[in-house]
Short mmCIF file of C-alpha atoms and ligand atoms in Angstrom, two decimals:
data_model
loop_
_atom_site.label_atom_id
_atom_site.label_comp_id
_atom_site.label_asym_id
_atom_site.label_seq_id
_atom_site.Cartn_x
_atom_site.Cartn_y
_atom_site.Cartn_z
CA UNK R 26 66.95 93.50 148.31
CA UNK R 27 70.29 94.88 148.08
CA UNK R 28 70.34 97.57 145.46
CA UNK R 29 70.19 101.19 146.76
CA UNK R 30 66.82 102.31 146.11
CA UNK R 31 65.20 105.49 148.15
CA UNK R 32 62.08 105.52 150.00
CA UNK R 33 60.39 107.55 152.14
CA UNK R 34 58.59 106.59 155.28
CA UNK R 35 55.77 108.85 156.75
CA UNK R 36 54.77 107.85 160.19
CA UNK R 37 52.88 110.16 163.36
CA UNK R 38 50.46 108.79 165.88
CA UNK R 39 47.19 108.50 164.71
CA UNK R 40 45.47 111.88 164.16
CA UNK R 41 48.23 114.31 163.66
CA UNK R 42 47.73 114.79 159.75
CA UNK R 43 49.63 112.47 158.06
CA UNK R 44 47.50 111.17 155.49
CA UNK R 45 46.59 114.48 154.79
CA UNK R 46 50.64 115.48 154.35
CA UNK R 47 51.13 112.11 152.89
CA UNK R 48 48.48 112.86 149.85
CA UNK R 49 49.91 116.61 149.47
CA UNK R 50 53.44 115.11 149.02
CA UNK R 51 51.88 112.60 146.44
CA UNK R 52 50.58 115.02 144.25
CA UNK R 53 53.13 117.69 144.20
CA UNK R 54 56.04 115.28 143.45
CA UNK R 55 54.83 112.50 140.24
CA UNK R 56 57.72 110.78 141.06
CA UNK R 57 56.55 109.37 144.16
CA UNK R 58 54.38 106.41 144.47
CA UNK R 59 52.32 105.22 147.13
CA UNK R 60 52.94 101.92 148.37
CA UNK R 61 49.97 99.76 148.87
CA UNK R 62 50.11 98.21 152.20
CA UNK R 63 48.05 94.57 153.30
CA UNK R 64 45.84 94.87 155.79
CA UNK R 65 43.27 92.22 157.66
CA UNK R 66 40.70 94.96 158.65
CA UNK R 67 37.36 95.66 156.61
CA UNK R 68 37.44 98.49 153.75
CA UNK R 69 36.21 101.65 154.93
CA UNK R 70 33.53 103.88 152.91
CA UNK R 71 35.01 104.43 149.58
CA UNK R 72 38.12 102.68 150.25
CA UNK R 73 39.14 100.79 147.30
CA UNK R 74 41.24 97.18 147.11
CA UNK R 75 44.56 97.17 145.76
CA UNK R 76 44.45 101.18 146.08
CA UNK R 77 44.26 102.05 149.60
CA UNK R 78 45.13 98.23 150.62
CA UNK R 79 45.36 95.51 149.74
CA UNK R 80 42.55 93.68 151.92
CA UNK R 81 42.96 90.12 152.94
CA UNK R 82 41.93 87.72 155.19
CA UNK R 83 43.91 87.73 158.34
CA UNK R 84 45.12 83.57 156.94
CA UNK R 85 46.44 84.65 153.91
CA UNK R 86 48.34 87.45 155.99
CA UNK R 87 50.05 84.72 157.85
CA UNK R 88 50.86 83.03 155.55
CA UNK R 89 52.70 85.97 154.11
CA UNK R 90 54.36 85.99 157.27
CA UNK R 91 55.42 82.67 157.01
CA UNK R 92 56.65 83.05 153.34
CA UNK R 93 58.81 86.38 154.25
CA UNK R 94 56.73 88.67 151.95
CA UNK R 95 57.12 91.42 154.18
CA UNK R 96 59.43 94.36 154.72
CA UNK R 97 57.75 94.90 158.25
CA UNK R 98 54.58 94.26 159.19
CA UNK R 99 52.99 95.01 163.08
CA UNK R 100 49.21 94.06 164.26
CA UNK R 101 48.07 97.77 164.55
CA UNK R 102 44.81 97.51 166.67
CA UNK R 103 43.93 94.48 168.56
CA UNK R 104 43.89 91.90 166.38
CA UNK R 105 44.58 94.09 163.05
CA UNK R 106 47.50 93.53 160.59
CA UNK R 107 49.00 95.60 158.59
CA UNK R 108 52.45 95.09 156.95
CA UNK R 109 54.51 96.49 154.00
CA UNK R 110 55.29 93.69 151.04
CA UNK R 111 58.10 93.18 149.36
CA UNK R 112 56.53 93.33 146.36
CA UNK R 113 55.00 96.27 146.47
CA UNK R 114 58.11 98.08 146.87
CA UNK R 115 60.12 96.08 144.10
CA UNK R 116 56.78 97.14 141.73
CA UNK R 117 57.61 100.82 142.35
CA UNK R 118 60.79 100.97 142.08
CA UNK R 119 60.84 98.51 138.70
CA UNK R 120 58.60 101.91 137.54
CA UNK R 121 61.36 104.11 138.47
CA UNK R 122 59.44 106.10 141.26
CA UNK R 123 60.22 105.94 144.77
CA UNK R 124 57.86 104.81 147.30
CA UNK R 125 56.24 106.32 150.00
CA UNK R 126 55.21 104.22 153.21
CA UNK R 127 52.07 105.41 155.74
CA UNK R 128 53.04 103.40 158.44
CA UNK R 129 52.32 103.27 162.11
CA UNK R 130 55.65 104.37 163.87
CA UNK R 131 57.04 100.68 164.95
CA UNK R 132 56.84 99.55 161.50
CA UNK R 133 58.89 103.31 160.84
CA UNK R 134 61.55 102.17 162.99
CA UNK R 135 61.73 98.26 160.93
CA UNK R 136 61.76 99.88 157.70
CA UNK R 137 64.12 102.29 159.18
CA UNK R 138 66.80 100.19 159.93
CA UNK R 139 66.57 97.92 156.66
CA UNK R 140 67.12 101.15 154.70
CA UNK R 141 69.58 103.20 156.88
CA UNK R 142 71.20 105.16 154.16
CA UNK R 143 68.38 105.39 151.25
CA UNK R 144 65.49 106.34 153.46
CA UNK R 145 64.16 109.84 154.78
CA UNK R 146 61.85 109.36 157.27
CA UNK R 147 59.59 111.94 158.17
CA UNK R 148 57.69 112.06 161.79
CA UNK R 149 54.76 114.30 162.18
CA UNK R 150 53.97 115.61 165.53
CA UNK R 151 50.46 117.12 166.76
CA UNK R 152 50.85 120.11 168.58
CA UNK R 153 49.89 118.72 171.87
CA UNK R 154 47.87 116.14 173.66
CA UNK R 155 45.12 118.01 174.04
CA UNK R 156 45.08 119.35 170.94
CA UNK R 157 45.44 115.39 169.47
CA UNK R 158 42.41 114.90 172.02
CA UNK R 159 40.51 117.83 170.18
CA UNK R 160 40.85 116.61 166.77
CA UNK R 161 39.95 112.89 167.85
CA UNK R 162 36.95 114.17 169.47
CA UNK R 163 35.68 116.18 166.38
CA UNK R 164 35.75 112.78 164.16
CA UNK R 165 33.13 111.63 166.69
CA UNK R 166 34.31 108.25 166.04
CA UNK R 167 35.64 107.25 169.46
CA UNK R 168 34.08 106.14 172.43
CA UNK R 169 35.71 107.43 175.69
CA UNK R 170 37.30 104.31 176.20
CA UNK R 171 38.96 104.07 172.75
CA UNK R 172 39.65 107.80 172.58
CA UNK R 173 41.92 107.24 175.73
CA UNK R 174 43.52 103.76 174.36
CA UNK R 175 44.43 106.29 171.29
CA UNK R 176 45.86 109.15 173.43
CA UNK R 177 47.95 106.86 175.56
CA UNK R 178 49.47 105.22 172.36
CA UNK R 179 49.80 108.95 170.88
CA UNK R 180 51.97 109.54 173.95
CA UNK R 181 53.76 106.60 173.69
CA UNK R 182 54.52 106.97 170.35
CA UNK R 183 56.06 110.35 170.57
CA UNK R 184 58.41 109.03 172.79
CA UNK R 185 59.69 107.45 169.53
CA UNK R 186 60.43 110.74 167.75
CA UNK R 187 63.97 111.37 167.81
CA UNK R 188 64.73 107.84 165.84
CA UNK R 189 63.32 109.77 162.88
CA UNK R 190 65.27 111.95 160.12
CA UNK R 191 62.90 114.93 160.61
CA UNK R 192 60.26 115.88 162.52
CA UNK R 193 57.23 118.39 161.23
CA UNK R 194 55.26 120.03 164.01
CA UNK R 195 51.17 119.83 162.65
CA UNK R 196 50.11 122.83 164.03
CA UNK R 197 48.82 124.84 161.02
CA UNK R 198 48.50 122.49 157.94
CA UNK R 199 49.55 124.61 155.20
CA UNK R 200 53.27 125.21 157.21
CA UNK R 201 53.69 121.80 157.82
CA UNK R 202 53.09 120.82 153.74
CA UNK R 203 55.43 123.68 152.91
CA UNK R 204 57.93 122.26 155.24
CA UNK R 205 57.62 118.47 154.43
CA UNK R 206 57.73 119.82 150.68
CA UNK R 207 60.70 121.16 151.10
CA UNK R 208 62.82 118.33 152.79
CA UNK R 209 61.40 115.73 150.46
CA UNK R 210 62.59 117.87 147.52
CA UNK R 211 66.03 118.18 148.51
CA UNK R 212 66.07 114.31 149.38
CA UNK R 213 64.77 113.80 145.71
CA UNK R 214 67.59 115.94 144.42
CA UNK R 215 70.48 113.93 145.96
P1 5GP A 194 43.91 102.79 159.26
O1 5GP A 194 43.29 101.51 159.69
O2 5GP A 194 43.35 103.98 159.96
O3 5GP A 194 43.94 102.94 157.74
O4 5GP A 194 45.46 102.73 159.66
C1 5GP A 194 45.85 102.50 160.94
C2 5GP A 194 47.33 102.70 161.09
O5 5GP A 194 48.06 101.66 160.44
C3 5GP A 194 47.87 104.00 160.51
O6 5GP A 194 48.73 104.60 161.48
C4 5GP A 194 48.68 103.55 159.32
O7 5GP A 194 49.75 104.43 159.05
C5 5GP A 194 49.18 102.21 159.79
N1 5GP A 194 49.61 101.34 158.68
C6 5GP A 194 49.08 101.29 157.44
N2 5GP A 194 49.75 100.39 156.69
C7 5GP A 194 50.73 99.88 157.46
C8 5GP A 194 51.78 98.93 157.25
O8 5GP A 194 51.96 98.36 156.18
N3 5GP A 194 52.59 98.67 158.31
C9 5GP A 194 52.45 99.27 159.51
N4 5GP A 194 53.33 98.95 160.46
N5 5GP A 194 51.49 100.18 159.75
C10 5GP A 194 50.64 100.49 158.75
#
């Protein structure tokens, strides 16, 4: 794909708000889109197919694979896929919106480089470890084994930060939407 469409990748390690920013940013700005990712891992409560992802087995994923229908794709969690099609993106941008990627941060860095000068990538950063550790603990999801297999990737992953455009600190929610509100508005206006 060679024409110069934008995009705009969110990516943080796992509990730092980005979904949360990434939904705020989707309903302030109607000319954003979100773009459906695949996935090989079950739907979740009311998770919907085709809306949240677009859930398939982990064959037909590799066989995407095979066929180069991906922008990026990276296997998450152990044994997990998940991976941005090329589709996907064409379908948004054939609407004339621009489309807006919740990735994990690897995949960030792919899509990154494939779009050097049309992307804005946007890294969101918990306040701390500890405080990651709180918020993790008050899903009451994790067992203490998988709550520190998430905090070492959370620390790994930061590590990452300075490949990004710009970086929002998480610490109080509302300043964090005003501030990614604000940078994806003046990317929009370019
Ligand atoms: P969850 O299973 O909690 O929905 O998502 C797990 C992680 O996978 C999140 O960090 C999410 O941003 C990331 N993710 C979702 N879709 C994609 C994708 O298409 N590519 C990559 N690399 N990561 C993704």
């Amino acid at each position: 794909m060679a024409f110069p469409h934008k995009l705009i990748i969110i990516t943080a390690p796992s509990g730092s708000g980005k979904t949360s920013i990434t939904k705020h940013l989707m309903q302030h700005f109607p000319q954003l889109a979100f773009s459906v990712s695949a996935a090989t891992r079950a739907a979740r409560g009311k998770e919907v197919d085709g809306v949240d992802y677009h859930f398939i087995s982990e064959e037909d994923f590799k066989q995407k694979i095979r066929e180069e229908a991906f922008i990026e794709w990276e296997m998450v969690y152990e044994g997990k896929y998940y991976g941005t099609l090329k589709t996907e993106l064409e379908r948004i941008w054939l609407q004339n919106k621009i489309p807006v990627l919740d990735i994990d941060v690897k995949g960030a860095i792919h899509v990154q480089q494939q779009f050097p000068s049309t992307s804005l990538s946007l890294f969101i950063q918990p306040p701390s470890v500890e405080e990651l550790k709180k918020r993790l603990m008050g899903r009451g999801t994790e067992s203490e084994e998988s709550l520190q297999a998430r905090l070492n990737k959370a620390a790994y992953e930061l590590s990452f930060k300075q490949h990004f455009n710009e970086v929002i600190i998480n610490d109080q929610l509302e300043k964090a939407y005003a501030e990614a509100t604000k940078i994806v508005g003046d990317f929009l206006q370019d």
